[in-house]
Coordinates of N, CA and C in Angstrom, one line a residue:
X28 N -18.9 15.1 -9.9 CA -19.6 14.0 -9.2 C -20.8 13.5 -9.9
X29 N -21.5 14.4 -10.6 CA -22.5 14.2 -11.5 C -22.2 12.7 -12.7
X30 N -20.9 13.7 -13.3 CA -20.6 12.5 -14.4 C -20.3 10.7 -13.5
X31 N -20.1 11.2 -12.0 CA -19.6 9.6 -11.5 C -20.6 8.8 -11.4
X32 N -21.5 9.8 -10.8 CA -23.1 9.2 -10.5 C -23.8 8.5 -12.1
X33 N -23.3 9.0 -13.3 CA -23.9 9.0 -14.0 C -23.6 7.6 -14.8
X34 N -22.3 7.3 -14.9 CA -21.9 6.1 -14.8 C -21.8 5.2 -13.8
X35 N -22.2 5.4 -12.8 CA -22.3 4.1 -11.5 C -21.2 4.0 -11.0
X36 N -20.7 5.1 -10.9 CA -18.9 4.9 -9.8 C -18.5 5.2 -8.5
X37 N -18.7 4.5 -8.1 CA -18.7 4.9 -6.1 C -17.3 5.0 -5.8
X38 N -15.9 5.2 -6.9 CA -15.2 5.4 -5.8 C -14.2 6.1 -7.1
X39 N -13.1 6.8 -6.7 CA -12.2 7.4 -7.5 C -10.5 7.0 -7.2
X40 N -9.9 7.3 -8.1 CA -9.5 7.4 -9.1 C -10.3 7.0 -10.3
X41 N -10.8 7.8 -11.4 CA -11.2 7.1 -12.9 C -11.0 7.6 -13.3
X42 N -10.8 7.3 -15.2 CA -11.0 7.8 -16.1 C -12.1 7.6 -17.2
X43 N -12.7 8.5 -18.0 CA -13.7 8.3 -18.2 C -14.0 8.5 -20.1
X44 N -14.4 8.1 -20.4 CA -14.5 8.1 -22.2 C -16.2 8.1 -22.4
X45 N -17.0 9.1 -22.5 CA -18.0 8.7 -23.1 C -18.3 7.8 -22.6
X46 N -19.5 6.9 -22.3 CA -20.1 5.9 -21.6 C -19.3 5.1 -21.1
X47 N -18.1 4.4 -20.9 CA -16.8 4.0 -20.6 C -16.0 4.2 -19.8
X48 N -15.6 3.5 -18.7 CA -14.6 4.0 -18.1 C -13.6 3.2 -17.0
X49 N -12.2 3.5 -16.7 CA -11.4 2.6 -16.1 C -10.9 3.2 -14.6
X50 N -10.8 2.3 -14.0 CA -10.3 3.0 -12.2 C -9.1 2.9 -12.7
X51 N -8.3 4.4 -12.0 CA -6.8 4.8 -12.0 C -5.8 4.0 -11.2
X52 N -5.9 2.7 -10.7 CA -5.2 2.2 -9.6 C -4.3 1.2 -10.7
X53 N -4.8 0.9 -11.6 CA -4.1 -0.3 -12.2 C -3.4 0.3 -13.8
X54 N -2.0 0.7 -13.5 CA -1.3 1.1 -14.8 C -1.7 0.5 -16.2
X55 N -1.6 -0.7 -16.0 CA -2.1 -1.2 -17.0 C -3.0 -0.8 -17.7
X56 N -4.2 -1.0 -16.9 CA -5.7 -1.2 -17.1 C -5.9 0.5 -18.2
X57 N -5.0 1.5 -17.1 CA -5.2 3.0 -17.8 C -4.5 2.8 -19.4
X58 N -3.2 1.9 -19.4 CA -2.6 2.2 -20.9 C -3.7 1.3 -21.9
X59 N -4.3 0.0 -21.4 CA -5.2 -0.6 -22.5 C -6.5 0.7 -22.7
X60 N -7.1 1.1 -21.6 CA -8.2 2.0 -21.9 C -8.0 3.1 -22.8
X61 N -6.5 3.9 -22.8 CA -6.0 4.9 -23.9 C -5.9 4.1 -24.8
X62 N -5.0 3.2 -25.0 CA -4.8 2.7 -26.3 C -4.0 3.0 -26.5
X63 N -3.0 3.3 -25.7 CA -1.7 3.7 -25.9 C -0.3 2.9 -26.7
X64 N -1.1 1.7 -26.8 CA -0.2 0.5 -26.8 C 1.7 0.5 -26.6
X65 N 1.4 0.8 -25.4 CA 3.1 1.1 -24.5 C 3.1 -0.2 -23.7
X66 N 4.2 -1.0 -23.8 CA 4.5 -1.9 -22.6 C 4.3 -1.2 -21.1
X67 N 3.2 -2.2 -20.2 CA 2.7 -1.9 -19.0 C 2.9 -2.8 -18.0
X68 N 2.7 -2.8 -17.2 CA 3.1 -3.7 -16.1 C 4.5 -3.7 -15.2
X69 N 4.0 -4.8 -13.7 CA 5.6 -4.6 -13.3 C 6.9 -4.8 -13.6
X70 N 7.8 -3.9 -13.5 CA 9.1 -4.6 -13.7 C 9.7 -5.2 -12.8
X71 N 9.8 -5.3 -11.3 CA 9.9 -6.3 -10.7 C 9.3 -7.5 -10.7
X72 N 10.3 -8.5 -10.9 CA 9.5 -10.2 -10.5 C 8.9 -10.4 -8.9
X73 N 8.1 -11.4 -9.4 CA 7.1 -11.4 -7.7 C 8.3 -11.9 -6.7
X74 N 9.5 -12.3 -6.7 CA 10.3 -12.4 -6.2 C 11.2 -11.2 -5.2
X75 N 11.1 -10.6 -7.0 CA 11.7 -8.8 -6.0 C 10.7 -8.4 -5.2
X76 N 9.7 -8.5 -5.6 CA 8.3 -7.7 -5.1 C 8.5 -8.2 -3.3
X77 N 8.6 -9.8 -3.6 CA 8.4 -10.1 -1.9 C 9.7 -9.7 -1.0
X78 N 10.7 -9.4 -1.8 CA 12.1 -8.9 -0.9 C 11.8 -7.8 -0.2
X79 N 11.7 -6.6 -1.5 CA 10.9 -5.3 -1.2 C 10.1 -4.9 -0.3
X80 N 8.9 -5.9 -0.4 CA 7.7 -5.6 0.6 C 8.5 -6.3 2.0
X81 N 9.1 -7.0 1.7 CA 9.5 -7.6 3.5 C 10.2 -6.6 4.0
X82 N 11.6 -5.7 3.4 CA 12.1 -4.8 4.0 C 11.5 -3.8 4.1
X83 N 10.4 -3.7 3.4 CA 9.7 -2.2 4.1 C 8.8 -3.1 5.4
X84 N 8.6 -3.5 5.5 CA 7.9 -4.2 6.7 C 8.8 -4.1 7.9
X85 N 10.0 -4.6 7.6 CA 11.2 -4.6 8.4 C 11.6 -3.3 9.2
X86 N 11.7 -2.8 8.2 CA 12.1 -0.9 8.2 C 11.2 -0.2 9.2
X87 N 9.8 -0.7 8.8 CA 8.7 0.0 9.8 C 8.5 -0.4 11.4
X88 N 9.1 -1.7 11.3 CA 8.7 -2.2 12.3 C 10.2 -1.8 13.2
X89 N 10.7 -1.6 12.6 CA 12.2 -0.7 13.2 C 12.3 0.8 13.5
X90 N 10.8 1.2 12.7 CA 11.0 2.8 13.0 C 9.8 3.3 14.0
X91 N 8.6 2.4 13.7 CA 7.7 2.8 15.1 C 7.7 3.0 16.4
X92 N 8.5 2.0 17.2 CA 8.8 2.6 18.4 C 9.8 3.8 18.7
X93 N 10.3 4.2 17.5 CA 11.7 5.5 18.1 C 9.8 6.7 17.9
X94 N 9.2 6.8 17.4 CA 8.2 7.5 17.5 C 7.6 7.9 18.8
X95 N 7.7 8.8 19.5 CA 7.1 9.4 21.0 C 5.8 8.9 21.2
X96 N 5.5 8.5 22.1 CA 3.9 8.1 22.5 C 3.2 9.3 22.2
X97 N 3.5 10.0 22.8 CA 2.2 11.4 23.3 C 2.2 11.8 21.4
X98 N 3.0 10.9 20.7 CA 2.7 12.0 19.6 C 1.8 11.5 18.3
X99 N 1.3 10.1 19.1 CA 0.8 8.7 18.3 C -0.8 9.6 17.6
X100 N -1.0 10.7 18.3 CA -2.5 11.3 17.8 C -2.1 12.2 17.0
X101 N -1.1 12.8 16.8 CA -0.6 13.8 15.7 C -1.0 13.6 14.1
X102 N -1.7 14.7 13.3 CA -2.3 14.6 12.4 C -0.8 14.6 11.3
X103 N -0.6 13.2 10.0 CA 0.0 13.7 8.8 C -0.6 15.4 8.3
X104 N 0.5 15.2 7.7 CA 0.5 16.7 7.1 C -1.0 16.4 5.8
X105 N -1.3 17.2 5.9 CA -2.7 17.6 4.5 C -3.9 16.5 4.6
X106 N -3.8 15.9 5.8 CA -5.0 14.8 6.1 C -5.7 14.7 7.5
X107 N -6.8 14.1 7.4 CA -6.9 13.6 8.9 C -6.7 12.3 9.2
X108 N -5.3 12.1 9.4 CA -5.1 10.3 9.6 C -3.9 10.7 10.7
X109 N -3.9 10.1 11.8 CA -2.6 10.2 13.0 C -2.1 9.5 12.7
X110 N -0.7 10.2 13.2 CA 0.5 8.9 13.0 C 0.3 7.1 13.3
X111 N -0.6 7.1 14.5 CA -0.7 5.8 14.9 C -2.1 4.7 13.7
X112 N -2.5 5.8 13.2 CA -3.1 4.6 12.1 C -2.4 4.9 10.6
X113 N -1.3 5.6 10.2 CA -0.1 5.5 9.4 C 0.2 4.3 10.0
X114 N 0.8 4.1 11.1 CA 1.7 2.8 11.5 C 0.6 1.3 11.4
X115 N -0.8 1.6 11.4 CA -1.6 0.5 11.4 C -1.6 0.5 9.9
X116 N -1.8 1.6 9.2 CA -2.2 1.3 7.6 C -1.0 0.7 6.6
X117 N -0.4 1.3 7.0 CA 0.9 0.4 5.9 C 1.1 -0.9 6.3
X118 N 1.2 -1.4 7.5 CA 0.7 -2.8 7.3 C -0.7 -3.7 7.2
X119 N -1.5 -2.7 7.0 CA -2.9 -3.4 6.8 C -3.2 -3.5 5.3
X120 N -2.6 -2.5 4.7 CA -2.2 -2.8 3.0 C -1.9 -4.1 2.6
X121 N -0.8 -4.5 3.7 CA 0.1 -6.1 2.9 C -1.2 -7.3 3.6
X122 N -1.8 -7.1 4.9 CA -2.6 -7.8 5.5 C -4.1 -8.1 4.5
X123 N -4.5 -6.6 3.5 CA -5.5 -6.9 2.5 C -5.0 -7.8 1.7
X124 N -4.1 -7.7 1.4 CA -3.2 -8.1 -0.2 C -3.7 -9.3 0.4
X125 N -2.7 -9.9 1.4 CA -3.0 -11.7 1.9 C -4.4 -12.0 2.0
X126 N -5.5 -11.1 2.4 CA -6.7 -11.3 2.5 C -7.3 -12.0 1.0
X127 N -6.9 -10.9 -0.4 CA -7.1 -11.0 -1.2 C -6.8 -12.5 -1.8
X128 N -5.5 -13.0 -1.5 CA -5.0 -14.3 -2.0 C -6.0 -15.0 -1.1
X129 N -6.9 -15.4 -0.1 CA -7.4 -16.3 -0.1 C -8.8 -16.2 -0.5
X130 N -9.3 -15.4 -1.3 CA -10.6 -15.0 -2.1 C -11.3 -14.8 -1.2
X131 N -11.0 -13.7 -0.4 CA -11.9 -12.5 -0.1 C -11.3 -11.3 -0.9
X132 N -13.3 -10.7 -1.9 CA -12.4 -9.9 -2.5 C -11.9 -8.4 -1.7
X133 N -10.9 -7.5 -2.2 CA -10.4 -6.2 -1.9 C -11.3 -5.1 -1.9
X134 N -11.5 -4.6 -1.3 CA -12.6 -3.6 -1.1 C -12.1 -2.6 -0.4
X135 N -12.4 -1.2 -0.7 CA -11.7 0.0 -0.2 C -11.8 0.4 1.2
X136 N -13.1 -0.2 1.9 CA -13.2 -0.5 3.4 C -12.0 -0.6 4.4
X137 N -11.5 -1.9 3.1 CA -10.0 -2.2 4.2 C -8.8 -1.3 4.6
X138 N -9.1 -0.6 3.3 CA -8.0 0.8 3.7 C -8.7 2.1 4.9
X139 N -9.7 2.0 5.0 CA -10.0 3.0 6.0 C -10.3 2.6 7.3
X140 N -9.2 1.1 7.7 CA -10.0 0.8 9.3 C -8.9 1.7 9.5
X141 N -9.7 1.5 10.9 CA -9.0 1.9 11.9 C -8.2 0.9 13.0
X142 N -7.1 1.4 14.1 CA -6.4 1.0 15.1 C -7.0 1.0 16.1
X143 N -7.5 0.5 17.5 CA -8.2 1.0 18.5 C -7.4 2.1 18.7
X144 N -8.5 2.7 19.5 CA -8.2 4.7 19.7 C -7.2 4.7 20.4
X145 N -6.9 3.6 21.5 CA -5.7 3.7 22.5 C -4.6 2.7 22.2
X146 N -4.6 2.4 21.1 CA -3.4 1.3 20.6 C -1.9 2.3 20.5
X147 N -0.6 1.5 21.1 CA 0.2 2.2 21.6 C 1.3 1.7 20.7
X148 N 2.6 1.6 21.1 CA 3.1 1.4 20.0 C 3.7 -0.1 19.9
X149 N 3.4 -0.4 21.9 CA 3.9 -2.4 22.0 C 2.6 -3.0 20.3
X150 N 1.3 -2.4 20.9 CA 0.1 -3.1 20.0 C 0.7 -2.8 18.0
X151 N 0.9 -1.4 18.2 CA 1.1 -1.7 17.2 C 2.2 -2.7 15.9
X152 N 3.3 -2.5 17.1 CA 4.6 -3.4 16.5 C 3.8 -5.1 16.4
X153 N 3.5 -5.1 17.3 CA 2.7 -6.5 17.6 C 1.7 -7.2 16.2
X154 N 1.0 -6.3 16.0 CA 0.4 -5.9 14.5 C 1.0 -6.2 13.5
X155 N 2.5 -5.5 13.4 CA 2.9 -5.4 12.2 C 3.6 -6.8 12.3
X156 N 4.1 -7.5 13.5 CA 5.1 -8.5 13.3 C 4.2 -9.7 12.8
X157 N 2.9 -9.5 13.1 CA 1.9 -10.9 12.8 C 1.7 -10.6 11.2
X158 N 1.8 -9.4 10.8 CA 1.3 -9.5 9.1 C 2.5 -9.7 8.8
X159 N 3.7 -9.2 9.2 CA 4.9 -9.6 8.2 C 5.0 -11.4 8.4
X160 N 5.1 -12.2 9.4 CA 5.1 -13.3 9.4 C 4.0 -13.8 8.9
X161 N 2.6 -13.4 8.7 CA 1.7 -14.2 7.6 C 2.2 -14.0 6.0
X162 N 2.8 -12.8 5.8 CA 3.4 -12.9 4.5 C 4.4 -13.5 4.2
X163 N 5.3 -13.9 5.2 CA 6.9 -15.1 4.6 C 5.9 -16.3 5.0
X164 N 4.7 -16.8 5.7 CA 4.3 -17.8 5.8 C 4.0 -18.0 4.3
X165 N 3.0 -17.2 3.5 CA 2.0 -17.4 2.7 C 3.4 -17.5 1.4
X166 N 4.4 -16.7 1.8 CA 5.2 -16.8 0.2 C 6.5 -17.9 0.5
X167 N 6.1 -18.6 1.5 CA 7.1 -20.1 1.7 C 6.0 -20.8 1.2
X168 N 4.6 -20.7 1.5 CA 4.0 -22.1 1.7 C 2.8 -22.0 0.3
X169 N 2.3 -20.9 0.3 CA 1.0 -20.3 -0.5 C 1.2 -20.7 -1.9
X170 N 0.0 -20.3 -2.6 CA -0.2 -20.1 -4.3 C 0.3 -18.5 -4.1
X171 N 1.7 -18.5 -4.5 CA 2.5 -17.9 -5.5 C 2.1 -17.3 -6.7
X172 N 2.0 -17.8 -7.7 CA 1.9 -18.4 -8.8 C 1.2 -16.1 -9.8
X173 N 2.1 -16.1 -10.5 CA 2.0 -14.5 -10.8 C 0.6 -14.5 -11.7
X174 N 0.3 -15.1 -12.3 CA -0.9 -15.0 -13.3 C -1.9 -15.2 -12.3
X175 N -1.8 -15.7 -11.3 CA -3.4 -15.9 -10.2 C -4.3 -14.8 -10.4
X176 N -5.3 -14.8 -10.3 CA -6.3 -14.1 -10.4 C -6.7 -13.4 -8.9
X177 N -6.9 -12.3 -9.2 CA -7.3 -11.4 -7.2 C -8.6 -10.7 -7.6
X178 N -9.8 -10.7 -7.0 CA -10.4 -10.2 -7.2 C -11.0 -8.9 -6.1
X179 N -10.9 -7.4 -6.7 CA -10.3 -6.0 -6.0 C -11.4 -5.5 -6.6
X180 N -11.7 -4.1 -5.9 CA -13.0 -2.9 -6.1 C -12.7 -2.4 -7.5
X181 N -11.9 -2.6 -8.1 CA -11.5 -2.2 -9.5 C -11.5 -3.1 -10.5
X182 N -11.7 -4.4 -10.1 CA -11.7 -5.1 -11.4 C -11.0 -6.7 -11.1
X183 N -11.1 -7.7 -11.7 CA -10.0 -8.4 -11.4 C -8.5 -8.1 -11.9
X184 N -7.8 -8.5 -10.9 CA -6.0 -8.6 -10.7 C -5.1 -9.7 -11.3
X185 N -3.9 -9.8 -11.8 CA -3.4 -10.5 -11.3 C -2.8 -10.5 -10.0
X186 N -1.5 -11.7 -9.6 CA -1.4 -11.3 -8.2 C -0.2 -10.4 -8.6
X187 N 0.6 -10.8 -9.7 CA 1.7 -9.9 -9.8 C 1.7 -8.6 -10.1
X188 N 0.4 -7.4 -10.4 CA 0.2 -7.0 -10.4 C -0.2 -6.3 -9.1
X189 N -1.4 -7.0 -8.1 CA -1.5 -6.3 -6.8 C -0.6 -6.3 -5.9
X190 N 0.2 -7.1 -6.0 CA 1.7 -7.2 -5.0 C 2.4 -6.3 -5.2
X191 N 2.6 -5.6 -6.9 CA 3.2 -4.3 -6.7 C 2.4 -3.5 -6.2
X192 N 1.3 -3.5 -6.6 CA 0.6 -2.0 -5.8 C 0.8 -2.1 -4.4
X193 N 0.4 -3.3 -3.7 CA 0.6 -3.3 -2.5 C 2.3 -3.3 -1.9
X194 N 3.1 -3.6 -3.0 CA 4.8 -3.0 -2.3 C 5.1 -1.7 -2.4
X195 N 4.5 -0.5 -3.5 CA 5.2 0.5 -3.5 C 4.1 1.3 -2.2
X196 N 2.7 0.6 -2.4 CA 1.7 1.5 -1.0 C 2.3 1.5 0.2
X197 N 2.6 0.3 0.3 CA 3.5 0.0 1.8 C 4.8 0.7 1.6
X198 N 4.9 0.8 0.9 CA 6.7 1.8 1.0 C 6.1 3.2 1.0
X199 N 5.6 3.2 0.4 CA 5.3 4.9 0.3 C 5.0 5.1 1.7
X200 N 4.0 4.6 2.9 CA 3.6 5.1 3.9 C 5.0 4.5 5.2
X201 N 5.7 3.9 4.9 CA 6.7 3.7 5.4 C 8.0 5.1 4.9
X202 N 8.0 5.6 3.9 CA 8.8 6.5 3.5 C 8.4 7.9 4.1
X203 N 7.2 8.1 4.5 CA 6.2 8.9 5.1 C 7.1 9.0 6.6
X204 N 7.0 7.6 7.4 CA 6.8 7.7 8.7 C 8.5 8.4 8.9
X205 N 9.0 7.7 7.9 CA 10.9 8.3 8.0 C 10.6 9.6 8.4
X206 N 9.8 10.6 7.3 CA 9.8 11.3 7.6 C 9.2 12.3 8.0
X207 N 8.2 12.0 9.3 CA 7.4 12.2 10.3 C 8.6 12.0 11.6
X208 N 9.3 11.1 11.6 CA 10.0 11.2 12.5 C 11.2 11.9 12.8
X209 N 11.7 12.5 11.6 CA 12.4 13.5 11.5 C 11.7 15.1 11.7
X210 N 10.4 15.0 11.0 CA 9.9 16.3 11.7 C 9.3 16.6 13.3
X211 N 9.6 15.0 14.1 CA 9.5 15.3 15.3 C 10.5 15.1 15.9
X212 N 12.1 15.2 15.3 CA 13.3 15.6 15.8 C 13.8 14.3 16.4
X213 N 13.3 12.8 15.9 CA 13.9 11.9 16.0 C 14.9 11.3 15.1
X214 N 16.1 11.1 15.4 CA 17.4 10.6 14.6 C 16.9 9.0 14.2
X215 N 17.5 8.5 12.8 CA 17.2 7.3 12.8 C 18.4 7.4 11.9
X216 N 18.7 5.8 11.5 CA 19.3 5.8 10.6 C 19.1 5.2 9.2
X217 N 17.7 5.7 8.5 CA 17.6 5.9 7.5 C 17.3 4.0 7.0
X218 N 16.7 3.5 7.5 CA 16.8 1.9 6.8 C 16.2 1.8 5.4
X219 N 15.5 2.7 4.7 CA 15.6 2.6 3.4 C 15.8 4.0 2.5
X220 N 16.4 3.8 1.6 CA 17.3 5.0 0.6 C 16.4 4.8 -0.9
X221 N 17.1 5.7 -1.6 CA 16.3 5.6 -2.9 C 16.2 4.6 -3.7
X222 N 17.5 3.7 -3.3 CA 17.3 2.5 -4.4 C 16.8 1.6 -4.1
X223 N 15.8 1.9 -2.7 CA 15.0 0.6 -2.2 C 13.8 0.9 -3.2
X224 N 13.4 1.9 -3.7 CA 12.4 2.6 -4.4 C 12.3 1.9 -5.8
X225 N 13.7 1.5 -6.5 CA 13.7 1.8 -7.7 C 13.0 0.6 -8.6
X226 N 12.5 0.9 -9.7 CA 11.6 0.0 -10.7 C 10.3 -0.2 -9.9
X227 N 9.3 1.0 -8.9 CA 8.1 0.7 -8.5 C 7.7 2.2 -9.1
X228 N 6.2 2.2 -9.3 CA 6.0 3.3 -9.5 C 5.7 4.4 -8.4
X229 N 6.2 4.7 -7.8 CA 6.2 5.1 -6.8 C 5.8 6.9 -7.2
X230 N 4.7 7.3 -6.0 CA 4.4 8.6 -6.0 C 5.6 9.5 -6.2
X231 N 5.6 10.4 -6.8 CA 6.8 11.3 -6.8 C 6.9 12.5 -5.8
X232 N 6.0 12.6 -5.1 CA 6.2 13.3 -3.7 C 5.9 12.3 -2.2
X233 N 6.5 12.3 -1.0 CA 6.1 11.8 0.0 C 4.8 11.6 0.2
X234 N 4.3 12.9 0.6 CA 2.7 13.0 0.5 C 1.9 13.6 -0.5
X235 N 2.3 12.0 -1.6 CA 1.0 12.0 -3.0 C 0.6 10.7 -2.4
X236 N -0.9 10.6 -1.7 CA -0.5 9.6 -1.4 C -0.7 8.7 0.3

């Protein structure tokens, strides 16, 4: 903490070089700071990216209600976050992202709201159906456009760049709730498989993450 304080860094993931240093969120940003000179960036086009992120939207909004009320306070495994602000967070991810396309910048704040204490699971579906319909609004009608500029707590973005972060984040906490629901002995049938995953960088365990 010393060395973070010492360079001015209020938030983590970093890497750090002698007076120098890069936040861990943007692959990129990490291979230019090594100097690794390895091709970086997404391999999905912003195209896949918005397929992707809509069916995890889809997926979630199809798996929240089989989730038992009484169990909406139940802590994820290795955190203090309840299942019912899992189900608010993975779509407040895609809700930042849109935030971010109209220049407000990204700030890590947004990832730590919270759900009201008594939001159930009508409010939460309700939630998720208004961000997934601002995002087919914003990618029928919006600046698109991959080179756009996002400005995030890490640096400026492109957008093709934060679109992936924000498709594999939303999947990853969507891939979570699968299976949260199975460890509370609810059957589903599985609306996304591994090859909804594939060409994101995606955490290599459920809960990395």
């Amino acid at each position: 903490m010393a060395e973070l304080e010492r360079l001015g860094v209020r938030s983590v993931p970093v890497l750090s070089r002698g007076d120098k240093y890069t936040f861990g969120q943007s692959t990129k940003q990490i291979v230019e700071f090594l100097g690794l000179g390895e091709k970086s960036g997404p391999e999905l086009s912003t195209d896949e990216l918005a397929a992707r992120v809509t069916k995890f939207m889809e997926a979630a909004l199809e798996l929240i209600p089989l989730m038992p009320a009484d169990r909406l306070d139940t802590h994820v495994p290795g955190r203090p976050r309840s299942y019912r602000t899992l189900a608010f967070h993975l779509f407040r991810v895609v809700d930042a992202f849109l935030d971010a396309n109209e220049n407000v910048t990204l700030v890590q704040a947004m990832f730590r709201e919270e759900p009201a204490a008594d939001a159930g699971t009508d409010a939460l579906v309700a939630y998720g159906t208004k961000v997934r319909d601002r995002f087919r609004a914003w990618w029928r009608a919006g600046d698109t456009a991959p080179s756009k500029t996002l400005q995030t707590y890490y640096g400026p973005q492109s957008l093709h760049e934060l679109m992936e972060r924000t498709t594999w984040h939303s999947g990853q906490h969507v891939r979570q709730y699968m299976m949260l629901l199975e460890k509370e002995g609810v059957t589903h049938h599985r609306p996304l498989v591994a090859a909804d995953f594939t060409k994101l960088p995606m955490p290599q365990n459920v809960w990395d993450g």
